[in-house]
Amino acid sequence: MNGTATNDPPVNEMGLVVVGAAGRMGQALIRAVHTIPGARVAGAVERAGSPHLGKDAGELAGIGNIDVAIGDDPLPAFAKADGVLDFTSPAASVEFAGYAAQARIAHVIGTTGCSTDDNAKIQAAARHATIVKSGNMSLGVNLLAVLVEQAARALDADDFDIEILEMHHRHKVDAPSGTALLLGEAAAVGRGIDLDGNSVRVRDGHTGVRRTGSIGFATLRGGSVVGDHSVVLAGIGERITLAHHAEDRAIFARGAVKAALWARGRKPGLYSMRDVLGLN
Ligand code: NAD
């Protein structure tokens, strides 16, 4: 078949900037974008002063030279891109949300640990930009959230207590994890309650008995664990455990690229991974 036999337009790849390109997730994102059809690495950004500035993003991510040098200025990178993949820090993600809105490009935010104030600023940016934000970009965890919501709805709070246990690597800086909170939110929706007013984040000392209907969190940190989550529904004489084990950061990176491709050309707003995966 020769090239003129089809009227199909040339494939219009989505140019994606990876911010935090030298981080654990940043490197996984560079590898994912490079291998997923329909996407290409259009830029790589790190914080000012990073020892990785000037290095090739592909070399750093272990896939060889891709001719994309890591820079510290997001503005020129955003100006020539169609979307941003952002797994950095809350302060950086809030700043990038403003720039992405100005550039009218899609912004995928995987950063966790955002405060109420950070989330309000991201919500404001979503008036002008298409933002997909999720504490977990994997298919498995988003499906798990649907199951948790169903289980919480089906099992009465007087009979079943909900506890969420998570473990991550020793470098993680926020707790509980964004995924644990996402699962807690799903449980709260199932129960028809507000998570903030009903969660128990820490227990220490003489705590008194468990409050009926509360959602408890427990956090473990150590080694190189990518992410383990269990939601335990504990009744009298029986216990249900719904769990997910992440073995490779590639699952989050692939999900983020999928979210960017989904967001392209979609009207401004703040979307979740459940929207992307059609699980809502
Ligand atoms: P990391 O510390 O390895 O990487 C973060 C990178 O962001 C660093 O290289 C840092 O220099 C860079 N950075 C910080 N501020 C910046 C700025 N202003 N401009 C450019 N770069 C900047 O951390 P990580 O393990 O890759 O995790 C990053 C975030 O992603 C965390 O919040 C983590 O909880 C979250 N995470 C989310 C998911 C998900 O599916 N949503 C999965 C894994 C991790």
Tab-separated table of C-alpha atoms and ligand atoms in Angstrom:
chain	number	residue	atom	x	y	z
A	1	MET	CA	0.000	0.000	0.000
A	2	ASN	CA	1.437	3.373	-0.872
A	3	GLY	CA	1.086	6.541	1.207
A	4	THR	CA	-1.541	8.160	-1.087
A	5	ALA	CA	-3.986	5.232	-0.930
A	6	THR	CA	-5.609	6.569	2.246
A	7	ASN	CA	-7.250	9.912	3.034
A	8	ASP	CA	-6.556	9.554	6.749
A	9	PRO	CA	-4.915	12.683	8.210
A	10	PRO	CA	-1.394	12.215	9.517
A	11	VAL	CA	-1.349	11.040	13.113
A	12	ASN	CA	-1.464	14.141	15.292
A	13	GLU	CA	0.589	13.189	18.291
A	14	MET	CA	-0.109	14.964	21.566
A	15	GLY	CA	2.965	16.870	22.765
A	16	LEU	CA	3.319	16.431	26.533
A	17	VAL	CA	5.566	18.280	28.970
A	18	VAL	CA	6.670	16.269	31.986
A	19	VAL	CA	7.239	18.503	35.015
A	20	GLY	CA	9.310	17.030	37.825
A	21	ALA	CA	11.003	15.026	35.066
A	22	ALA	CA	13.867	13.825	37.267
A	23	GLY	CA	11.610	12.446	40.016
A	24	ARG	CA	10.580	8.818	40.502
A	25	MET	CA	7.254	9.400	38.734
A	26	GLY	CA	8.775	11.915	36.294
A	27	GLN	CA	11.136	9.287	34.921
A	28	ALA	CA	8.321	6.713	34.701
A	29	LEU	CA	6.263	9.318	32.801
A	30	ILE	CA	9.064	9.984	30.313
A	31	ARG	CA	9.292	6.228	29.634
A	32	ALA	CA	5.488	5.903	29.263
A	33	VAL	CA	5.014	8.908	26.958
A	34	HIS	CA	7.900	7.730	24.811
A	35	THR	CA	6.327	4.309	24.248
A	36	ILE	CA	2.574	5.091	24.029
A	37	PRO	CA	1.249	5.741	20.507
A	38	GLY	CA	-0.327	9.178	20.032
A	39	ALA	CA	1.911	10.920	22.557
A	40	ARG	CA	5.414	12.396	22.452
A	41	VAL	CA	7.665	14.120	24.977
A	42	ALA	CA	7.476	17.831	24.102
A	43	GLY	CA	9.417	19.094	27.115
A	44	ALA	CA	10.881	18.220	30.493
A	45	VAL	CA	10.981	20.626	33.436
A	46	GLU	CA	12.617	20.454	36.862
A	47	ARG	CA	12.868	22.874	39.767
A	48	ALA	CA	15.475	25.643	39.615
A	49	GLY	CA	18.722	24.356	41.093
A	50	SER	CA	18.052	20.699	40.315
A	51	PRO	CA	21.319	18.851	39.599
A	52	HIS	CA	19.596	17.314	36.559
A	53	LEU	CA	19.074	20.543	34.571
A	54	GLY	CA	20.564	20.271	31.072
A	55	LYS	CA	20.550	16.454	31.060
A	56	ASP	CA	18.565	14.612	28.394
A	57	ALA	CA	15.246	13.428	29.915
A	58	GLY	CA	15.415	10.092	28.080
A	59	GLU	CA	18.987	9.389	29.179
A	60	LEU	CA	18.004	10.072	32.800
A	61	ALA	CA	14.946	7.801	32.508
A	62	GLY	CA	17.070	4.979	31.118
A	63	ILE	CA	15.663	4.870	27.567
A	64	GLY	CA	18.509	6.618	25.744
A	65	ASN	CA	18.681	10.064	24.180
A	66	ILE	CA	15.319	11.553	23.118
A	67	ASP	CA	16.652	15.062	22.362
A	68	VAL	CA	14.698	16.696	25.174
A	69	ALA	CA	16.902	18.608	27.600
A	70	ILE	CA	15.561	19.179	31.132
A	71	GLY	CA	15.009	22.912	31.727
A	72	ASP	CA	13.735	25.003	34.635
A	73	ASP	CA	11.378	27.391	32.811
A	74	PRO	CA	7.868	25.966	32.339
A	75	LEU	CA	6.521	28.850	30.239
A	76	PRO	CA	8.316	28.214	26.914
A	77	ALA	CA	7.777	24.460	27.367
A	78	PHE	CA	4.017	24.902	27.951
A	79	ALA	CA	3.727	27.316	24.987
A	80	LYS	CA	4.640	24.593	22.496
A	81	ALA	CA	2.812	21.665	24.138
A	82	ASP	CA	-0.708	20.212	24.180
A	83	GLY	CA	-0.634	18.972	27.769
A	84	VAL	CA	1.300	18.711	31.045
A	85	LEU	CA	1.929	15.653	33.209
A	86	ASP	CA	2.538	16.762	36.761
A	87	PHE	CA	3.630	14.567	39.678
A	88	THR	CA	5.588	17.105	41.728
A	89	SER	CA	4.605	18.913	44.952
A	90	PRO	CA	1.400	20.744	45.965
A	91	ALA	CA	2.957	24.231	45.649
A	92	ALA	CA	4.401	23.410	42.221
A	93	SER	CA	1.136	21.879	40.945
A	94	VAL	CA	-0.838	24.988	41.975
A	95	GLU	CA	1.668	27.150	40.076
A	96	PHE	CA	1.579	24.889	37.005
A	97	ALA	CA	-2.254	24.909	37.023
A	98	GLY	CA	-2.148	28.686	36.493
A	99	TYR	CA	0.354	28.403	33.630
A	100	ALA	CA	-1.523	25.524	31.961
A	101	ALA	CA	-4.777	27.522	32.162
A	102	GLN	CA	-3.061	30.514	30.516
A	103	ALA	CA	-1.679	28.277	27.776
A	104	ARG	CA	-5.113	26.569	27.440
A	105	ILE	CA	-3.564	23.100	27.565
A	106	ALA	CA	-4.627	19.961	29.426
A	107	HIS	CA	-3.134	19.437	32.884
A	108	VAL	CA	-2.911	15.998	34.473
A	109	ILE	CA	-2.155	16.252	38.196
A	110	GLY	CA	-1.024	13.200	40.147
A	111	THR	CA	0.523	15.170	43.007
A	112	THR	CA	-0.863	14.227	46.422
A	113	GLY	CA	-0.926	16.007	49.777
A	114	CYS	CA	-2.744	19.110	48.459
A	115	SER	CA	-4.402	21.268	51.134
A	116	THR	CA	-7.987	22.557	50.920
A	117	ASP	CA	-6.531	25.895	49.790
A	118	ASP	CA	-4.382	24.223	47.078
A	119	ASN	CA	-7.438	22.329	45.812
A	120	ALA	CA	-9.492	25.544	45.689
A	121	LYS	CA	-6.794	27.175	43.513
A	122	ILE	CA	-6.688	24.137	41.198
A	123	GLN	CA	-10.493	24.226	40.985
A	124	ALA	CA	-10.280	27.920	40.000
A	125	ALA	CA	-7.746	27.157	37.255
A	126	ALA	CA	-10.143	24.497	35.933
A	127	ARG	CA	-12.519	27.263	34.863
A	128	HIS	CA	-10.105	27.838	31.943
A	129	ALA	CA	-8.242	24.560	31.663
A	130	THR	CA	-9.078	20.906	31.338
A	131	ILE	CA	-7.602	19.307	34.459
A	132	VAL	CA	-7.602	15.644	35.404
A	133	LYS	CA	-6.577	15.187	39.054
A	134	SER	CA	-6.460	11.934	40.942
A	135	GLY	CA	-4.643	10.564	43.967
A	136	ASN	CA	-4.169	7.383	41.954
A	137	MET	CA	-4.033	7.045	38.178
A	138	SER	CA	-4.159	3.241	37.974
A	139	LEU	CA	-7.102	1.297	36.558
A	140	GLY	CA	-6.974	-1.148	39.473
A	141	VAL	CA	-7.312	1.410	42.266
A	142	ASN	CA	-10.091	3.305	40.508
A	143	LEU	CA	-11.998	0.056	40.065
A	144	LEU	CA	-11.303	-0.758	43.722
A	145	ALA	CA	-12.824	2.610	44.680
A	146	VAL	CA	-16.049	1.637	42.906
A	147	LEU	CA	-16.117	-1.668	44.827
A	148	VAL	CA	-15.412	0.082	48.135
A	149	GLU	CA	-18.267	2.514	47.505
A	150	GLN	CA	-20.634	-0.399	46.785
A	151	ALA	CA	-19.503	-2.362	49.844
A	152	ALA	CA	-19.819	0.674	52.124
A	153	ARG	CA	-23.311	1.309	50.803
A	154	ALA	CA	-24.380	-2.324	51.240
A	155	LEU	CA	-22.965	-2.842	54.741
A	156	ASP	CA	-24.555	-0.829	57.526
A	157	ALA	CA	-22.316	1.382	59.708
A	158	ASP	CA	-23.761	-0.192	62.859
A	159	ASP	CA	-22.574	-3.627	61.699
A	160	PHE	CA	-19.344	-2.973	59.769
A	161	ASP	CA	-16.420	-0.686	60.669
A	162	ILE	CA	-14.242	0.636	57.822
A	163	GLU	CA	-10.465	0.880	58.256
A	164	ILE	CA	-7.955	1.779	55.537
A	165	LEU	CA	-4.358	0.569	55.765
A	166	GLU	CA	-1.600	1.740	53.435
A	167	MET	CA	2.146	1.162	53.038
A	168	HIS	CA	4.600	3.107	50.880
A	169	HIS	CA	8.374	3.471	50.387
A	170	ARG	CA	10.522	5.350	52.903
A	171	HIS	CA	10.783	8.505	50.719
A	172	LYS	CA	7.074	9.336	50.674
A	173	VAL	CA	6.422	12.721	52.320
A	174	ASP	CA	2.632	12.883	52.831
A	175	ALA	CA	0.240	10.738	54.887
A	176	PRO	CA	-2.286	9.234	54.569
A	177	SER	CA	-1.538	8.612	50.900
A	178	GLY	CA	-3.662	10.260	48.215
A	179	THR	CA	-4.917	6.794	47.347
A	180	ALA	CA	-5.957	6.036	50.931
A	181	LEU	CA	-7.908	9.311	50.958
A	182	LEU	CA	-9.439	8.495	47.563
A	183	LEU	CA	-10.599	5.131	48.944
A	184	GLY	CA	-11.836	6.822	52.126
A	185	GLU	CA	-13.804	9.276	50.013
A	186	ALA	CA	-15.360	6.377	48.093
A	187	ALA	CA	-16.362	4.718	51.387
A	188	ALA	CA	-17.806	8.013	52.661
A	189	VAL	CA	-19.839	8.470	49.474
A	190	GLY	CA	-21.162	4.904	49.865
A	191	ARG	CA	-22.152	5.675	53.455
A	192	GLY	CA	-23.609	9.077	52.536
A	193	ILE	CA	-21.328	10.927	54.982
A	194	ASP	CA	-18.659	13.625	54.797
A	195	LEU	CA	-15.122	12.161	55.024
A	196	ASP	CA	-13.550	15.200	56.731
A	197	GLY	CA	-16.004	15.099	59.612
A	198	ASN	CA	-15.800	11.331	60.059
A	199	SER	CA	-12.189	10.279	59.463
A	200	VAL	CA	-9.752	9.200	62.164
A	201	ARG	CA	-6.262	9.835	60.757
A	202	VAL	CA	-4.179	8.906	63.822
A	203	ARG	CA	-4.644	6.868	67.022
A	204	ASP	CA	-2.294	7.174	69.975
A	205	GLY	CA	-2.655	6.629	73.705
A	206	HIS	CA	-6.000	6.235	75.475
A	207	THR	CA	-8.296	6.830	72.517
A	208	GLY	CA	-11.544	5.481	73.935
A	209	VAL	CA	-13.708	3.061	71.969
A	210	ARG	CA	-14.190	3.305	68.232
A	211	ARG	CA	-16.798	5.848	67.125
A	212	THR	CA	-19.571	4.140	65.116
A	213	GLY	CA	-19.516	5.186	61.465
A	214	SER	CA	-16.006	6.643	61.513
A	215	ILE	CA	-13.464	5.759	58.807
A	216	GLY	CA	-10.018	4.976	60.207
A	217	PHE	CA	-6.618	5.318	58.525
A	218	ALA	CA	-3.324	3.611	59.337
A	219	THR	CA	-0.015	4.393	57.654
A	220	LEU	CA	3.153	2.305	57.250
A	221	ARG	CA	6.385	3.579	55.648
A	222	GLY	CA	9.446	1.598	54.649
A	223	GLY	CA	11.784	0.228	51.993
A	224	SER	CA	10.816	0.474	48.351
A	225	VAL	CA	7.072	-0.368	48.494
A	226	VAL	CA	5.409	1.281	45.465
A	227	GLY	CA	1.956	1.298	47.094
A	228	ASP	CA	-0.171	-1.199	49.055
A	229	HIS	CA	-3.739	-0.400	50.120
A	230	SER	CA	-6.313	-2.460	52.008
A	231	VAL	CA	-9.835	-1.450	52.915
A	232	VAL	CA	-11.078	-3.611	55.760
A	233	LEU	CA	-14.791	-3.857	56.506
A	234	ALA	CA	-14.868	-5.435	59.951
A	235	GLY	CA	-18.096	-6.894	61.325
A	236	ILE	CA	-18.835	-9.124	64.306
A	237	GLY	CA	-17.515	-12.558	63.381
A	238	GLU	CA	-16.506	-11.727	59.789
A	239	ARG	CA	-14.226	-9.378	57.867
A	240	ILE	CA	-14.013	-8.353	54.221
A	241	THR	CA	-10.731	-7.008	52.819
A	242	LEU	CA	-10.556	-5.225	49.464
A	243	ALA	CA	-6.939	-4.666	48.461
A	244	HIS	CA	-4.633	-3.374	45.723
A	245	HIS	CA	-0.886	-3.840	45.394
A	246	ALA	CA	1.059	-1.615	42.992
A	247	GLU	CA	4.226	-3.346	41.821
A	248	ASP	CA	5.473	-0.802	39.281
A	249	ARG	CA	5.100	2.993	38.892
A	250	ALA	CA	4.430	2.362	35.185
A	251	ILE	CA	0.741	1.737	36.042
A	252	PHE	CA	0.376	5.343	37.269
A	253	ALA	CA	2.375	6.735	34.344
A	254	ARG	CA	0.326	4.868	31.730
A	255	GLY	CA	-2.870	6.064	33.432
A	256	ALA	CA	-1.620	9.667	33.357
A	257	VAL	CA	-0.874	9.493	29.615
A	258	LYS	CA	-4.296	7.955	29.028
A	259	ALA	CA	-5.837	10.851	30.991
A	260	ALA	CA	-3.969	13.422	28.879
A	261	LEU	CA	-5.106	11.833	25.606
A	262	TRP	CA	-8.689	11.738	26.960
A	263	ALA	CA	-8.538	15.394	28.092
A	264	ARG	CA	-7.349	16.745	24.768
A	265	GLY	CA	-10.012	19.019	23.264
A	266	ARG	CA	-12.445	18.380	26.143
A	267	LYS	CA	-14.171	21.407	27.669
A	268	PRO	CA	-12.538	23.044	30.701
A	269	GLY	CA	-13.317	21.516	34.074
A	270	LEU	CA	-11.897	19.399	36.868
A	271	TYR	CA	-12.168	15.712	36.042
A	272	SER	CA	-11.155	12.543	37.893
A	273	MET	CA	-9.620	9.294	36.751
A	274	ARG	CA	-13.041	7.680	37.171
A	275	ASP	CA	-14.292	10.036	34.416
A	276	VAL	CA	-11.370	9.008	32.191
A	277	LEU	CA	-11.986	5.304	32.763
A	278	GLY	CA	-15.773	5.566	32.394
A	279	LEU	CA	-16.296	4.263	35.947
A	280	ASN	CA	-18.639	7.057	37.096
B	1	NAD	P1	9.860	12.660	43.740
B	1	NAD	O1	10.299	13.481	44.898
B	1	NAD	O2	10.708	11.508	43.299
B	1	NAD	O3	9.643	13.607	42.449
B	1	NAD	C1	9.093	14.890	42.477
B	1	NAD	C2	9.911	15.738	41.502
B	1	NAD	O4	9.256	17.003	41.330
B	1	NAD	C3	11.343	16.030	42.006
B	1	NAD	O5	12.276	15.654	41.004
B	1	NAD	C4	11.324	17.523	42.254
B	1	NAD	O6	12.578	18.145	42.021
B	1	NAD	C5	10.273	17.981	41.237
B	1	NAD	N1	9.745	19.311	41.538
B	1	NAD	C6	9.359	19.825	42.742
B	1	NAD	N2	8.995	21.107	42.596
B	1	NAD	C7	9.130	21.411	41.278
B	1	NAD	C8	8.924	22.596	40.510
B	1	NAD	N3	8.475	23.727	41.072
B	1	NAD	N4	9.182	22.548	39.186
B	1	NAD	C9	9.615	21.404	38.594
B	1	NAD	N5	9.847	20.254	39.279
B	1	NAD	C10	9.604	20.267	40.599
B	1	NAD	O7	8.391	12.161	44.098
B	1	NAD	P2	7.531	11.007	43.372
B	1	NAD	O8	7.655	9.749	44.138
B	1	NAD	O9	7.823	11.009	41.901
B	1	NAD	O10	6.049	11.549	43.644
B	1	NAD	C11	5.649	12.821	43.167
B	1	NAD	C12	4.191	13.061	43.575
B	1	NAD	O11	3.345	12.142	42.877
B	1	NAD	C13	3.908	12.822	45.073
B	1	NAD	O12	2.941	13.770	45.503
B	1	NAD	C14	3.335	11.414	45.089
B	1	NAD	O13	2.522	11.158	46.217
B	1	NAD	C15	2.530	11.452	43.819
B	1	NAD	N6	2.163	10.136	43.242
B	1	NAD	C16	0.912	10.053	42.704
B	1	NAD	C17	0.504	8.895	42.062
B	1	NAD	C18	-0.855	8.863	41.395
B	1	NAD	O14	-1.199	7.861	40.747
B	1	NAD	N7	-1.638	9.947	41.502
B	1	NAD	C19	1.374	7.798	41.988
B	1	NAD	C20	2.651	7.914	42.537
B	1	NAD	C21	3.040	9.108	43.164
